[in-house]
Coordinates of C-alpha atoms in Angstrom, one line a residue:
Chain A
X1 CA -124.1 -2.4 150.4
X2 CA -125.1 -4.0 147.2
X3 CA -127.8 -2.0 145.0
X4 CA -130.3 -1.2 146.4
X5 CA -133.8 -3.0 145.3
X6 CA -137.1 -1.7 145.7
X7 CA -138.2 -2.2 148.8
X8 CA -142.0 -3.1 149.6
X9 CA -143.5 -0.1 150.8
X10 CA -141.8 1.5 147.7
X11 CA -143.3 -1.1 145.2
X12 CA -146.6 -0.2 147.1
X13 CA -146.4 3.2 146.7
X14 CA -145.4 2.4 142.3
X15 CA -148.7 0.2 142.4
X16 CA -151.1 2.9 143.8
X17 CA -149.3 5.6 141.2
X18 CA -149.9 3.0 138.2
X19 CA -153.3 2.7 139.3
X20 CA -154.3 6.2 140.6
X21 CA -152.1 8.5 139.0
X22 CA -151.7 11.3 138.5
X23 CA -152.1 11.5 142.9
X24 CA -150.7 13.7 145.5
X25 CA -148.3 12.9 147.8
X26 CA -150.9 13.0 150.9
X27 CA -153.0 11.1 149.2
X28 CA -150.5 8.6 148.5
X29 CA -150.2 8.7 151.5
X30 CA -153.7 8.5 153.1
X31 CA -153.7 5.1 151.0
X32 CA -151.2 3.9 153.1
X33 CA -152.3 4.8 156.1
X34 CA -149.0 7.1 156.8
X35 CA -147.4 10.2 157.3
X36 CA -146.6 12.4 154.2
X37 CA -143.0 12.8 155.5
X38 CA -142.6 8.7 156.1
X39 CA -142.8 8.6 152.4
X40 CA -141.0 11.4 151.4
X41 CA -137.5 9.3 151.1
X42 CA -139.3 6.7 149.4
X43 CA -140.7 8.7 146.6
X44 CA -138.2 11.1 146.4
X45 CA -136.3 8.1 145.6
X46 CA -138.5 6.5 143.3
X47 CA -139.0 9.9 141.3
X48 CA -134.8 10.1 141.2
X49 CA -134.5 6.3 140.0
X50 CA -137.0 8.0 137.0
X51 CA -140.2 5.5 137.8
X52 CA -142.3 8.6 139.4
X53 CA -142.7 12.4 137.6
X54 CA -143.9 15.2 139.6
X55 CA -145.7 18.3 138.7
X56 CA -146.6 21.0 141.0
X57 CA -150.4 21.5 141.4
X58 CA -150.9 17.6 139.1
X59 CA -148.6 15.2 141.2
X60 CA -147.0 11.9 140.8
X61 CA -147.6 10.1 137.5
X62 CA -145.9 6.7 136.5
X63 CA -143.5 7.3 133.7
X64 CA -143.2 3.5 133.1
X65 CA -139.9 4.4 131.9
X66 CA -137.0 1.6 131.6
X67 CA -133.6 2.3 130.5
X68 CA -134.8 1.5 127.0
X69 CA -136.8 4.4 127.3
X70 CA -133.8 6.7 128.1
X71 CA -132.4 5.5 125.1
X72 CA -135.7 6.3 123.3
X73 CA -135.4 9.9 124.8
X74 CA -132.0 10.6 123.4
X75 CA -132.3 9.1 120.1
X76 CA -135.3 12.1 119.9
X77 CA -132.6 15.0 120.1
X78 CA -130.7 14.2 117.4
X79 CA -131.4 15.5 114.1
X80 CA -130.6 15.2 110.4
X81 CA -128.3 18.0 110.4
X82 CA -125.9 16.6 112.4
X83 CA -125.4 13.6 110.5
X84 CA -125.8 14.7 107.1
X85 CA -123.8 14.6 103.8
X86 CA -123.0 17.0 101.0
X87 CA -125.3 16.6 97.7
X88 CA -123.9 15.8 94.4
X89 CA -125.9 17.2 92.5
X90 CA -126.8 16.9 88.3
X91 CA -128.2 18.9 85.6
X92 CA -131.4 17.1 83.7
X93 CA -130.2 17.1 80.6
X94 CA -127.4 15.2 82.0
X95 CA -126.1 12.2 80.1
X96 CA -126.8 8.9 81.8
X97 CA -123.4 7.9 80.8
X98 CA -122.1 10.4 82.5
X99 CA -124.4 10.1 85.5
X100 CA -122.6 7.4 86.2
X101 CA -119.1 8.8 86.2
X102 CA -119.8 11.3 88.0
X103 CA -121.7 8.7 90.9
X104 CA -117.7 7.2 90.7
X105 CA -116.0 10.7 91.1
X106 CA -117.9 11.4 93.8
X107 CA -118.4 7.8 95.2
X108 CA -122.1 8.7 96.2
X109 CA -124.7 5.8 95.9
X110 CA -127.3 8.4 95.1
X111 CA -127.5 11.8 93.0
X112 CA -129.8 14.2 92.7
X113 CA -131.1 16.2 89.9
X114 CA -131.5 19.8 89.3
X115 CA -133.6 21.9 86.7
X116 CA -132.6 24.9 85.1
X117 CA -133.7 27.0 88.2
X118 CA -131.3 25.0 90.8
X119 CA -134.1 23.6 92.1
X120 CA -134.9 19.9 93.3
X121 CA -136.3 18.1 90.2
X122 CA -135.5 14.2 90.4
X123 CA -133.0 11.4 92.1
X124 CA -131.0 8.7 90.7
X125 CA -130.2 6.2 92.8
X126 CA -127.4 3.0 91.5
X127 CA -130.1 0.8 90.9
X128 CA -131.7 3.0 88.2
X129 CA -128.2 4.2 86.3
X130 CA -127.2 -0.1 86.7
X131 CA -131.2 -0.7 85.1
X132 CA -130.6 1.7 82.3
X133 CA -126.6 0.3 81.7
X134 CA -128.2 -3.4 80.5
X135 CA -131.0 -1.4 78.0
X136 CA -130.9 -0.6 75.1
X137 CA -130.5 2.6 74.4
X138 CA -127.1 4.5 73.6
X139 CA -125.5 5.8 77.6
X140 CA -124.2 8.8 76.1
X141 CA -127.0 9.8 74.2
X142 CA -130.2 9.7 77.0
X143 CA -130.4 12.1 79.1
X144 CA -131.0 11.5 83.5
X145 CA -134.7 13.0 83.3
X146 CA -135.8 9.9 81.1
X147 CA -134.8 7.4 84.0
X148 CA -134.9 9.3 87.3
X149 CA -137.3 9.1 89.9
X150 CA -139.5 12.6 90.2
X151 CA -141.9 14.5 91.6
X152 CA -144.1 13.9 93.6
X153 CA -142.3 10.6 93.9
X154 CA -139.8 12.0 96.2
X155 CA -139.3 11.5 99.4
X156 CA -137.5 14.5 101.1
X157 CA -136.7 15.7 104.8
X158 CA -135.1 18.7 106.4
X159 CA -132.0 19.6 108.6
X160 CA -134.5 19.9 111.5
X161 CA -136.4 16.9 111.1
X162 CA -135.1 14.2 113.7
X163 CA -132.8 11.2 112.5
X164 CA -134.9 8.7 113.1
X165 CA -137.9 9.9 111.2
X166 CA -135.6 10.2 108.2
X167 CA -133.9 6.7 109.0
X168 CA -138.1 5.6 109.0
X169 CA -138.4 7.2 105.6
X170 CA -135.4 5.4 104.1
X171 CA -136.9 1.9 105.5
X172 CA -140.9 2.5 104.6
X173 CA -140.1 4.0 100.8
X174 CA -137.0 1.3 100.9
X175 CA -134.5 3.9 99.5
X176 CA -131.4 4.6 100.0
X177 CA -131.1 8.2 100.7
X178 CA -133.2 11.4 101.1
X179 CA -132.4 14.7 99.7
X180 CA -132.3 17.4 102.3
X181 CA -134.2 20.2 101.1
X182 CA -135.2 23.9 102.3
X183 CA -138.8 25.4 100.8
X184 CA -137.8 28.6 98.4
X185 CA -141.1 30.2 96.6
X186 CA -140.1 28.4 93.7
X187 CA -139.5 25.5 94.9
X188 CA -137.2 23.1 96.7
X189 CA -133.7 23.6 97.2
X190 CA -131.3 21.1 98.0
X191 CA -129.0 21.5 100.8
X192 CA -127.8 18.0 101.6
X193 CA -128.2 14.4 101.5
X194 CA -129.0 12.1 104.5
X195 CA -127.8 7.7 103.5
X196 CA -128.3 4.7 105.4
X197 CA -124.5 5.1 105.5
X198 CA -125.3 8.5 107.6
X199 CA -128.0 6.5 109.9
X200 CA -125.1 3.8 110.3
X201 CA -122.4 6.0 111.3
X202 CA -125.1 7.3 113.9
X203 CA -125.6 4.2 115.2
X204 CA -122.0 3.9 115.7
X205 CA -121.6 6.8 116.8
X206 CA -124.4 5.9 119.8
X207 CA -122.0 3.8 121.0
X208 CA -119.1 5.8 121.7
X209 CA -120.4 8.3 123.2
X210 CA -119.1 9.0 127.3
Chain B
X1 CA -142.9 18.5 144.1
X2 CA -141.1 19.3 141.2
X3 CA -138.6 16.8 140.3
X4 CA -136.2 16.6 142.5
X5 CA -132.7 18.0 141.9
X6 CA -129.9 16.5 143.7
X7 CA -128.6 18.7 147.0
X8 CA -125.6 20.4 148.7
X9 CA -125.1 17.1 150.4
X10 CA -125.7 14.7 147.3
X11 CA -123.1 16.6 145.9
X12 CA -120.6 17.1 147.6
X13 CA -121.0 13.0 148.5
X14 CA -120.5 12.4 144.6
X15 CA -118.0 14.8 144.8
X16 CA -116.3 12.6 147.5
X17 CA -117.1 10.0 145.6
X18 CA -114.9 10.4 142.6
X19 CA -112.1 11.4 143.6
X20 CA -111.5 8.5 146.6
X21 CA -113.9 5.8 145.2
X22 CA -114.1 3.1 145.8
X23 CA -115.0 4.6 149.0
X24 CA -117.0 3.2 152.3
X25 CA -120.4 4.2 153.5
X26 CA -118.7 5.1 157.0
X27 CA -115.4 6.6 154.9
X28 CA -117.7 9.1 153.6
X29 CA -119.7 10.1 156.9
X30 CA -116.2 10.9 158.5
X31 CA -115.3 12.6 155.8
X32 CA -118.5 14.7 155.9
X33 CA -118.6 14.6 160.1
X34 CA -121.7 12.8 159.6
X35 CA -123.1 9.3 160.8
X36 CA -123.8 6.8 158.5
X37 CA -127.1 6.9 159.4
X38 CA -127.8 10.4 158.5
X39 CA -126.3 9.8 155.0
X40 CA -128.0 6.2 154.0
X41 CA -131.2 8.3 152.2
X42 CA -128.8 10.2 150.7
X43 CA -126.9 7.0 149.6
X44 CA -129.6 5.8 148.3
X45 CA -130.9 8.2 146.0
X46 CA -127.6 8.5 144.6
X47 CA -127.3 4.5 143.7
X48 CA -130.8 4.1 143.0
X49 CA -130.6 7.1 140.2
X50 CA -127.5 5.4 138.6
X51 CA -125.1 7.7 139.6
X52 CA -123.3 5.5 142.1
X53 CA -122.5 1.8 142.5
X54 CA -121.9 -0.2 145.5
X55 CA -120.1 -3.4 145.4
X56 CA -120.0 -5.6 149.0
X57 CA -116.7 -5.4 150.9
X58 CA -115.6 -2.8 148.0
X59 CA -117.5 0.3 148.7
X60 CA -119.2 3.0 146.8
X61 CA -118.1 4.5 143.2
X62 CA -118.8 6.9 140.9
X63 CA -120.5 5.2 137.6
X64 CA -120.5 8.1 135.6
X65 CA -123.2 6.7 133.7
X66 CA -125.6 8.9 132.1
X67 CA -129.1 7.9 129.5
X68 CA -126.5 7.9 126.7
X69 CA -124.5 5.3 128.7
X70 CA -127.3 3.3 129.9
X71 CA -127.9 3.2 125.8
X72 CA -124.3 2.5 125.3
X73 CA -125.0 -0.7 127.4
X74 CA -128.5 -1.8 126.0
X75 CA -127.0 -1.2 122.4
X76 CA -124.4 -3.8 123.5
X77 CA -126.6 -6.1 124.1
X78 CA -128.2 -6.5 119.9
X79 CA -126.2 -8.9 118.1
X80 CA -126.3 -9.5 114.3
X81 CA -128.5 -12.3 114.5
X82 CA -131.5 -10.5 115.3
X83 CA -131.5 -7.9 112.0
X84 CA -129.6 -10.2 109.3
X85 CA -131.3 -10.7 106.2
X86 CA -131.3 -14.1 103.8
X87 CA -128.5 -13.8 101.9
X88 CA -128.5 -14.3 97.9
X89 CA -125.7 -16.6 96.6
X90 CA -124.2 -16.6 93.3
X91 CA -121.8 -19.7 91.5
X92 CA -118.8 -17.7 90.1
X93 CA -119.4 -18.7 87.0
X94 CA -122.7 -17.0 86.0
X95 CA -122.2 -13.8 83.7
X96 CA -121.9 -10.3 85.3
X97 CA -125.3 -10.4 82.8
X98 CA -127.2 -12.8 84.8
X99 CA -126.1 -11.4 87.9
X100 CA -127.4 -8.0 87.5
X101 CA -130.7 -9.8 86.3
X102 CA -130.4 -11.6 90.3
X103 CA -129.8 -8.7 91.8
X104 CA -133.1 -6.7 90.2
X105 CA -134.9 -9.9 91.1
X106 CA -134.2 -10.5 94.4
X107 CA -133.7 -6.4 95.2
X108 CA -130.8 -6.6 96.9
X109 CA -127.7 -4.4 96.2
X110 CA -125.1 -6.8 96.9
X111 CA -124.5 -10.4 95.5
X112 CA -122.6 -13.2 97.7
X113 CA -120.5 -15.6 95.1
X114 CA -120.0 -19.5 95.7
X115 CA -117.4 -21.8 94.7
X116 CA -118.1 -25.2 94.0
X117 CA -118.2 -26.5 97.9
X118 CA -120.7 -23.5 98.2
X119 CA -118.0 -21.5 100.3
X120 CA -117.7 -18.0 99.8
X121 CA -115.5 -17.2 97.3
X122 CA -116.5 -13.2 96.6
X123 CA -118.8 -10.6 97.1
X124 CA -120.3 -8.2 94.2
X125 CA -121.7 -4.8 94.9
X126 CA -124.1 -2.5 92.7
X127 CA -121.2 -0.7 92.5
X128 CA -119.4 -3.2 90.9
X129 CA -121.7 -4.1 88.6
X130 CA -122.3 -0.9 87.4
X131 CA -118.1 -0.4 86.7
X132 CA -118.4 -3.9 84.2
X133 CA -121.7 -2.2 82.4
X134 CA -119.8 1.2 81.8
X135 CA -116.6 -1.1 80.5
X136 CA -116.1 -2.0 76.8
X137 CA -116.8 -6.0 77.6
X138 CA -120.1 -8.2 76.5
X139 CA -121.5 -8.8 79.9
X140 CA -123.0 -11.9 79.4
X141 CA -119.7 -13.1 78.2
X142 CA -117.5 -11.9 81.3
X143 CA -118.1 -14.3 84.6
X144 CA -118.6 -12.5 87.9
X145 CA -115.2 -13.8 89.1
X146 CA -113.1 -11.5 87.3
X147 CA -115.3 -8.8 88.7
X148 CA -116.4 -10.1 92.0
X149 CA -113.9 -8.9 95.5
X150 CA -112.4 -12.1 96.4
X151 CA -110.6 -13.3 99.7
X152 CA -108.6 -12.1 101.1
X153 CA -110.2 -8.7 100.5
X154 CA -113.9 -9.7 101.9
X155 CA -114.7 -8.2 105.6
X156 CA -117.4 -10.8 107.2
X157 CA -119.0 -10.8 110.1
X158 CA -120.7 -13.9 112.2
X159 CA -124.2 -13.8 113.7
X160 CA -123.4 -14.0 117.1
X161 CA -121.4 -10.8 116.4
X162 CA -122.5 -7.6 118.0
X163 CA -124.3 -5.7 115.3
X164 CA -123.1 -2.1 116.7
X165 CA -118.9 -3.9 115.6
X166 CA -120.7 -5.2 112.3
X167 CA -122.0 -1.6 112.1
X168 CA -118.3 -0.2 112.6
X169 CA -116.9 -2.9 109.7
X170 CA -119.5 -1.2 106.9
X171 CA -118.1 2.3 108.4
X172 CA -114.5 1.4 108.2
X173 CA -114.5 -0.3 105.1
X174 CA -116.7 1.9 103.2
X175 CA -118.9 -1.3 102.3
X176 CA -122.6 -1.7 102.2
X177 CA -123.5 -5.4 103.3
X178 CA -121.1 -7.8 105.1
X179 CA -121.8 -12.0 104.3
X180 CA -122.3 -13.4 107.6
X181 CA -120.4 -16.4 107.6
X182 CA -119.8 -20.0 109.6
X183 CA -116.1 -21.1 109.9
X184 CA -116.5 -25.3 108.5
X185 CA -112.8 -27.3 108.0
X186 CA -113.2 -26.3 104.1
X187 CA -113.8 -22.2 104.7
X188 CA -116.4 -19.9 105.1
X189 CA -120.4 -21.1 105.0
X190 CA -122.4 -18.6 103.5
X191 CA -125.5 -17.8 106.2
X192 CA -126.9 -14.7 105.8
X193 CA -126.4 -10.5 104.7
X194 CA -126.3 -8.0 107.1
X195 CA -126.5 -4.4 105.0
X196 CA -127.2 -0.6 105.8
X197 CA -130.2 -1.4 105.7
X198 CA -130.6 -3.7 108.4
X199 CA -128.3 -1.2 110.8
X200 CA -131.3 1.7 109.8
X201 CA -133.9 -0.9 110.7
X202 CA -131.8 -1.4 114.1
X203 CA -132.0 2.2 114.2
X204 CA -135.6 2.7 114.1
X205 CA -136.3 0.0 116.4
X206 CA -134.5 1.6 118.9
X207 CA -136.6 4.3 119.1
X208 CA -139.7 2.2 118.8
X209 CA -139.3 -0.1 121.9
X210 CA -141.8 -0.2 124.9

């Protein structure tokens, strides 16, 4: 009545499929000098438990799936749109001072900058604004387009991207946020914001799902 | 040869265990007017696949575990110490200007402030420094202990805490980083730094494990 472990025969089947898969049930039976009928419960157990998978006209193959792999599979079902935030967008002729004020009013860590067509022109991080604020310039006189990161140096994502891919971009590029964009004939429309806070929320949610 | 689905009898067993578990194999057999031997392969399959669990002298019970639950289980094995960063600590009489310079040199988003005993006295975020930088004060003349967040308003964590618990604190308190501390007789020693970047890295790593 204790938790069932793989028996010797199941272990041997697993070895055979690892070595020779994809392989049919008949071929496995041959190798073990047993009938297909005898093996049926073992193959059922190994398949149900996720060790093996089977495809019609192909045969059994080894999935190598562990609990961790199942985890990976379910991570690959989460998309950017499920965790995105609303973007805070300012115009490129706004002053650095006003940008800082907007950042505090909206309580965000990253602002996006749009051009006169309303398309993505730049990104402003707290770090960019902090750097400017200890410079010698008058903050009310400098427009944000002087200090912002601009194309082609902006890393973007789309609503339908996998959240895990967006998270990788944040890490690889060492940035705090990605603009979520929609391509149009003229350029990139800003439709959302994805931050490390969103990823952290997704991480917390993973552990709270039922 | 296609992926095996639960058959009717297995579905009924699952219903019985959901309703009446924990329940022994004999009792399930009684309810279905079948022998224990007939049920054995079905119970084996349901147990191996993780739908049911069984304990000696207790019986079968419904685990309700899905792929998501397995994911939750594995998240609960990750601790803060596996993803922590090195803390950047400044003394409380350092000027706000020097703190900003340190933040850039060390390329971190949060500084920790220590008292004369080297114990945790405060936390400085980019937001705190940005707020100060647009104020009227001379940044080289103001010490960080004027603007820092101080105890008891600092949220901390420990190396052995679950990463998921630390992530929850970051979200609930709306902060970017937690000092990782060790309690001593005098107060809290700063032994590490945990940020949303660390959580994002953990999230990415989840999907890359084998």
